[in-house]
GROMACS .gro file of C-alpha atoms in nm:
model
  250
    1UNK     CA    1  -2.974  -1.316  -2.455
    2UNK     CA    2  -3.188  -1.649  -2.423
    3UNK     CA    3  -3.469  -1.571  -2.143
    4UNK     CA    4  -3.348  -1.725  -1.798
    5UNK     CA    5  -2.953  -1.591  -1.904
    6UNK     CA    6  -2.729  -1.585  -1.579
    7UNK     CA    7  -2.564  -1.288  -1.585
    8UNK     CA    8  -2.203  -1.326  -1.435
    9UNK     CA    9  -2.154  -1.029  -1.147
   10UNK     CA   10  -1.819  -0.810  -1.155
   11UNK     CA   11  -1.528  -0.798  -0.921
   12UNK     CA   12  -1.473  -0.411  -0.844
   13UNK     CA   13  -1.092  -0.377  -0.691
   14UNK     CA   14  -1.172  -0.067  -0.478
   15UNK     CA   15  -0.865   0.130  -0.351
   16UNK     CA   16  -0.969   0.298  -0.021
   17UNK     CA   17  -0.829   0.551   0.228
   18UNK     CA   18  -0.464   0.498   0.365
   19UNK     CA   19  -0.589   0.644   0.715
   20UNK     CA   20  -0.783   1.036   0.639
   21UNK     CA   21  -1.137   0.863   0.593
   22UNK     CA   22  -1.242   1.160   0.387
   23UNK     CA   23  -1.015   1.080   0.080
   24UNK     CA   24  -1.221   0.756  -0.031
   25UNK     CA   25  -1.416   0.851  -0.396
   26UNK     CA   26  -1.710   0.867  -0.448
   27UNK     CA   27  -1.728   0.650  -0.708
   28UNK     CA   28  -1.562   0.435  -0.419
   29UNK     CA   29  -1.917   0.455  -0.190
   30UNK     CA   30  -2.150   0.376  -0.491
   31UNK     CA   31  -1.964   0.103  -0.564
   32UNK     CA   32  -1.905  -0.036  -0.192
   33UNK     CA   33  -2.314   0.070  -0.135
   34UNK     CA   34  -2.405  -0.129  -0.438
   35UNK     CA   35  -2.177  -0.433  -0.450
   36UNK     CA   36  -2.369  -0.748  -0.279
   37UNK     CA   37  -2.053  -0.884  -0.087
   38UNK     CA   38  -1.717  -0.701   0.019
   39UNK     CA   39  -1.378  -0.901   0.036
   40UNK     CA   40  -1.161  -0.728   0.276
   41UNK     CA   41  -0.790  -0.840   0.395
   42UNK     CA   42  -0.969  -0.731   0.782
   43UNK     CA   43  -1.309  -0.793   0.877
   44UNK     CA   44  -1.260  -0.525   1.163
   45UNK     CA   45  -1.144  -0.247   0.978
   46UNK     CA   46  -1.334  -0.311   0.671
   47UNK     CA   47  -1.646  -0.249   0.970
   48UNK     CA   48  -1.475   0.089   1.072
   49UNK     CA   49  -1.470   0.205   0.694
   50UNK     CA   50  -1.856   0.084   0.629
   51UNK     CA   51  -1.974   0.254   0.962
   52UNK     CA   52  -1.830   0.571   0.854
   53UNK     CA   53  -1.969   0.588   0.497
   54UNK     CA   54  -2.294   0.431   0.689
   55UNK     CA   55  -2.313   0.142   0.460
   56UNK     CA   56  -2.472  -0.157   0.641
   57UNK     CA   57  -2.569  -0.532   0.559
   58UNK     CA   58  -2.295  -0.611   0.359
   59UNK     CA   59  -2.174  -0.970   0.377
   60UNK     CA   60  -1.806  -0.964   0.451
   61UNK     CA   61  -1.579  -1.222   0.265
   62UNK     CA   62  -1.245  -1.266   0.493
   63UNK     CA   63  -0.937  -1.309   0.260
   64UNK     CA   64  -0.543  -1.301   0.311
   65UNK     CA   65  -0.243  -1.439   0.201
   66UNK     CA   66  -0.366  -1.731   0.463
   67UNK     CA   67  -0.664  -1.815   0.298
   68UNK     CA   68  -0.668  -1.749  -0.090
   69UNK     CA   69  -0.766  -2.060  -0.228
   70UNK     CA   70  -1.080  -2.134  -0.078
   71UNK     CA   71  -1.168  -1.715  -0.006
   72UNK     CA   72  -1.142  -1.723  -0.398
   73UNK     CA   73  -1.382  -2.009  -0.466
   74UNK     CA   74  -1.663  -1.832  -0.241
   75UNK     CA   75  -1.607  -1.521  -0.465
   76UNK     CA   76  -1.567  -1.698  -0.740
   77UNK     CA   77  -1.924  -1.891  -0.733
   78UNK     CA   78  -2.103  -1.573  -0.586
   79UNK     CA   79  -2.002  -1.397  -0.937
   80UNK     CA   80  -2.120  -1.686  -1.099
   81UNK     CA   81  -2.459  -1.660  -0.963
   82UNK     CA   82  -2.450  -1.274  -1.057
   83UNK     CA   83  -2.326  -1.129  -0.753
   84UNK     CA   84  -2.075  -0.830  -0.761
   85UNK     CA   85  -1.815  -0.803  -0.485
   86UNK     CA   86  -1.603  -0.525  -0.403
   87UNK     CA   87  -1.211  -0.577  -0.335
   88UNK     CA   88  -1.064  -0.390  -0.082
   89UNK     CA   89  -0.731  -0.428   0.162
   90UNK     CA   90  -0.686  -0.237   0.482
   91UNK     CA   91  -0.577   0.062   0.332
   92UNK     CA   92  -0.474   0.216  -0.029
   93UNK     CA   93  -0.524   0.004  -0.322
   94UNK     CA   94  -0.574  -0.368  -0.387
   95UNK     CA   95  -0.255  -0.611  -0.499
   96UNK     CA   96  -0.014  -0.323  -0.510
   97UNK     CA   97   0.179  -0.514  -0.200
   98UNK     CA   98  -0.122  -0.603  -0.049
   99UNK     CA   99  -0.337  -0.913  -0.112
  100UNK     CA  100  -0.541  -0.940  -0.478
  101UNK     CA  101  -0.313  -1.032  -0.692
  102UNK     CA  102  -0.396  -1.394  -0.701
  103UNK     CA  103  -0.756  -1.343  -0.678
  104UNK     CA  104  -0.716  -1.083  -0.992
  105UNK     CA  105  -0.573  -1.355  -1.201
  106UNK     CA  106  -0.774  -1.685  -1.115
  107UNK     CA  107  -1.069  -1.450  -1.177
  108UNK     CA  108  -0.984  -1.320  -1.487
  109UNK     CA  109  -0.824  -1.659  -1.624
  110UNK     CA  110  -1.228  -1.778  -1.507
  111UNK     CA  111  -1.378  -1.525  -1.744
  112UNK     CA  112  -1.531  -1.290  -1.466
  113UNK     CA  113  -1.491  -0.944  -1.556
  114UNK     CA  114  -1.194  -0.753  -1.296
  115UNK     CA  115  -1.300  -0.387  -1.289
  116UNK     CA  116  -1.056  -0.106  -1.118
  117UNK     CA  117  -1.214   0.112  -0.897
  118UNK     CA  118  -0.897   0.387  -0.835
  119UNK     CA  119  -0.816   0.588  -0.585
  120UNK     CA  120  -0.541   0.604  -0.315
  121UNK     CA  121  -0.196   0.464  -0.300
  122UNK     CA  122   0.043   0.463  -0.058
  123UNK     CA  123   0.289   0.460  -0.360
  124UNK     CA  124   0.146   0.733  -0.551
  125UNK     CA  125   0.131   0.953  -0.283
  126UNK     CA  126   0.478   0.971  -0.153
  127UNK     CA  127   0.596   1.008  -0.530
  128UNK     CA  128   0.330   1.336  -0.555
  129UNK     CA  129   0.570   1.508  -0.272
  130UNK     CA  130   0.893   1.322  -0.344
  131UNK     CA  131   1.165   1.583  -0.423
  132UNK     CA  132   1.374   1.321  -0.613
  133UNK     CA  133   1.331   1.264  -0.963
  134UNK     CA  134   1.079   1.015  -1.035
  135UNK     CA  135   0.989   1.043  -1.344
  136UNK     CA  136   1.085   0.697  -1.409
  137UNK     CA  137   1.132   0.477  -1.104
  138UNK     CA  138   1.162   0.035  -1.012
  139UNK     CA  139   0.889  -0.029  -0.771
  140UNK     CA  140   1.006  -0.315  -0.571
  141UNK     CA  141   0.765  -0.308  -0.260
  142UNK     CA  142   0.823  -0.527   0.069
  143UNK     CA  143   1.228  -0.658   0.081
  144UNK     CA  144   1.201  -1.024   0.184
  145UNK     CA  145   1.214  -1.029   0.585
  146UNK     CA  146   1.521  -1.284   0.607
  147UNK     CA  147   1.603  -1.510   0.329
  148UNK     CA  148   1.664  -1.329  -0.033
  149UNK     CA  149   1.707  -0.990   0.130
  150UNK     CA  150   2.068  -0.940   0.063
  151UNK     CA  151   2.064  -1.011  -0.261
  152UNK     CA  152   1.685  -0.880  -0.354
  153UNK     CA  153   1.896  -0.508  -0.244
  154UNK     CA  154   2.204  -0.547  -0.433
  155UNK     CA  155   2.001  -0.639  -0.730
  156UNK     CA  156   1.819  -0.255  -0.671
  157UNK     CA  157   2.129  -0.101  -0.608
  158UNK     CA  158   2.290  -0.256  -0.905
  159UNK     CA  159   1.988  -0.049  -1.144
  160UNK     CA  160   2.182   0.286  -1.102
  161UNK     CA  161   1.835   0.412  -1.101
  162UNK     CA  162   1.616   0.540  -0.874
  163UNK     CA  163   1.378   0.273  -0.680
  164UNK     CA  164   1.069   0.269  -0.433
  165UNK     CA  165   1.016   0.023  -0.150
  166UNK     CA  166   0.791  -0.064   0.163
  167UNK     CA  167   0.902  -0.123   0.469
  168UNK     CA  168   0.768  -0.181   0.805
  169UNK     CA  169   0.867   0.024   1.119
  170UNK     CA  170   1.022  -0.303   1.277
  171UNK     CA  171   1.302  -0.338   0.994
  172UNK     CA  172   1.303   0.067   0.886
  173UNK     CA  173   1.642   0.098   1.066
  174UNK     CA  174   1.819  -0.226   0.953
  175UNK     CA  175   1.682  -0.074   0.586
  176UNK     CA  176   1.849   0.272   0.632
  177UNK     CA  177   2.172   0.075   0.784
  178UNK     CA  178   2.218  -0.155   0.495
  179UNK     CA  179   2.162   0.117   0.264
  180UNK     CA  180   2.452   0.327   0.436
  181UNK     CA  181   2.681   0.075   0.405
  182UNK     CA  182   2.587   0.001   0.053
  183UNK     CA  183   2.494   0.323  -0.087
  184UNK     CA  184   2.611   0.589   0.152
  185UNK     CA  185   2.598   0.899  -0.113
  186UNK     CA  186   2.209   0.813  -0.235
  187UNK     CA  187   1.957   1.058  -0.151
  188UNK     CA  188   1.655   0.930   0.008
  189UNK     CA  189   1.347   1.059   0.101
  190UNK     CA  190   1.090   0.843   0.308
  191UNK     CA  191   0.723   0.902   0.399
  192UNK     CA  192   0.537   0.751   0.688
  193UNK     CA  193   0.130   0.784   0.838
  194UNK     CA  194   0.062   0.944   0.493
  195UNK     CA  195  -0.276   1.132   0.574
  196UNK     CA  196  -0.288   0.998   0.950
  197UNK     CA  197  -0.273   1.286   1.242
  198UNK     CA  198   0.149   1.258   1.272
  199UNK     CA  199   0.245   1.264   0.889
  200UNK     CA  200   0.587   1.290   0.824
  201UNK     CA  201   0.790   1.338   0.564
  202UNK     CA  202   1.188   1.296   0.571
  203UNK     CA  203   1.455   1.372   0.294
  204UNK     CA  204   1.847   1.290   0.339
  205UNK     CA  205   2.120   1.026   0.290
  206UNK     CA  206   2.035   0.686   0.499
  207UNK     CA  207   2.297   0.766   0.761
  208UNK     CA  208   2.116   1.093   0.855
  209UNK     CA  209   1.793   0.927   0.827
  210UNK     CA  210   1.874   0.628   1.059
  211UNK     CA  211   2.039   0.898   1.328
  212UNK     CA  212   1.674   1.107   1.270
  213UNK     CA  213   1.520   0.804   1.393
  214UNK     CA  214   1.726   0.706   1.646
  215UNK     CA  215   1.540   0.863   1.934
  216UNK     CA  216   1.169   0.840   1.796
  217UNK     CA  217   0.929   0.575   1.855
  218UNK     CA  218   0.914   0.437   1.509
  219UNK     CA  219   0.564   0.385   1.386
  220UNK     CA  220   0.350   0.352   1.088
  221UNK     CA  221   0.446   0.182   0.763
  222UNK     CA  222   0.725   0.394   0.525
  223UNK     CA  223   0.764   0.425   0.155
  224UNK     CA  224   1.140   0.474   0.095
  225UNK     CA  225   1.275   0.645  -0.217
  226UNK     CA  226   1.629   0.590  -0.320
  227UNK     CA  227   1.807   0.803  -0.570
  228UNK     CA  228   2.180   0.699  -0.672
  229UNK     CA  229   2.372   1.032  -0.603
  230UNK     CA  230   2.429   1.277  -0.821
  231UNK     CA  231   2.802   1.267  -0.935
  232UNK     CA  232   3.061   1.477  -0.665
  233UNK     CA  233   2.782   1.644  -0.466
  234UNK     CA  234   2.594   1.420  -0.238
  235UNK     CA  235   2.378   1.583  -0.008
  236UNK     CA  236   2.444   1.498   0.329
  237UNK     CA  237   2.167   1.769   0.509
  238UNK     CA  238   1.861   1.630   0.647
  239UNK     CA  239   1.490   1.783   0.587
  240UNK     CA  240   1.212   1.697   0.772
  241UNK     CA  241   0.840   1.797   0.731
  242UNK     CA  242   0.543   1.731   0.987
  243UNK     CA  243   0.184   1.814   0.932
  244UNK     CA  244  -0.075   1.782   1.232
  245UNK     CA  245  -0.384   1.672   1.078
  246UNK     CA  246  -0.679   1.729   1.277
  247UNK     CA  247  -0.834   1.410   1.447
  248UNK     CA  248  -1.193   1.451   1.313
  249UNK     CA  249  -1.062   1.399   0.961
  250UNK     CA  250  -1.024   1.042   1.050
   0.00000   0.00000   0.00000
């Protein structure tokens, strides 16, 4: 290359831990310790993660759904001057339901070289325990809150196949009631505070779900799996595993 070159820098989308601070990679903390700038979706928590892996100094580029346009044109003209920036959400991995997805694109479409960084998944892990088959599965993440909602479902429950969604502990029990009124023989299984001190882990149709729930303070952010029932033998019984992790894993 002709003396003086400008070397473009890299965007590294690093996934990082859903709440057990110990499951971030190492290739995760050379990556974070070497990149020049970090976008994060939360300044604050980003700060928490650093302190812990004792990384320090790191300029912190602020970007949501709120502020994408001109959060990308910071990053974009840092990489241009041969910066590298790491990617990283509040917990699990970049764009998968969480903000990147835009950034991804508008940097790639630019020419800047996107480089995956993997680790966990909020997704990923649920499906690791999920006693349903998943073999092959529609990931449809976050159900509009409102408008769309309605028919974003019966569009799912029109796949006869299994499916995976998010959903937030304010609408988890409007979920599992539409999905008893809709699909009352499905077997479900939904995980919540994946790696966090009150894991839980929940299998059953959505009406025995919803009455699990019906006396707990609902809390943490679920992945919900949905399996169309098998033909004549729907299983009604609900299952329910808890694992205390210890609070200095986190």
């Amino acid at each position: 290359m002709p003396s003086g070159h400008q070397h473009n820098g890299n965007l590294y989308v690093v996934a990082t831990p859903l709440g057990n601070l110990d499951d971030i990679t190492l290739r995760a903390i050379k990556t974070l310790q070497q990149s020049e700038a970090i976008a994060c979706e939360d300044t604050r928590r980003a700060s928490i993660l650093l302190r812990h892996l004792g990384i320090t100094g790191k300029p912190l580029v602020s970007y949501h759904d709120y502020n994408e346009p001109a959060a990308i044109n910071r990053i974009s003209r840092m990489l241009a001057e041969g910066l590298d920036v790491s990617l990283i959400t509040d917990a699990g991995t970049p764009a998968i339901s969480d903000p990147g997805f835009l950034m991804v694109r508008t940097l790639r479409e630019s020419g800047f070289a996107v480089i995956p960084v993997p680790g966990p998944s909020a997704l990923t892990a649920a499906l690791s325990v999920c006693p349903l088959p998943v073999s092959s599965f529609f990931f449809a993440g976050f159900l509009p809150h409102k408008k769309g909602r309605k028919s974003r479902l019966e569009f799912l429950l029109s796949l006869g196949a299994t499916f995976v969604l998010y959903e937030s502990p304010y609408r988890i029990r409007k979920l599992l009631e539409e999905l008893s009124v809709q699909m009352p023989d499905a077997e479900l299984f939904i995980a919540r505070e994946m790696t966090k001190i009150h894991e839980e882990y929940l299998s059953g149709t959505a009406e025995t779900l919803a009455e699990a729930l019906i006396e707990e303070k609902v809390r943490g952010e679920f992945v919900v799996v949905v399996h169309p029932a098998d033909t004549g033998n729907p299983k009604k019984n609900i299952s329910s595993n808890k694992y205390e992790q210890h609070a200095d894993h986190h």
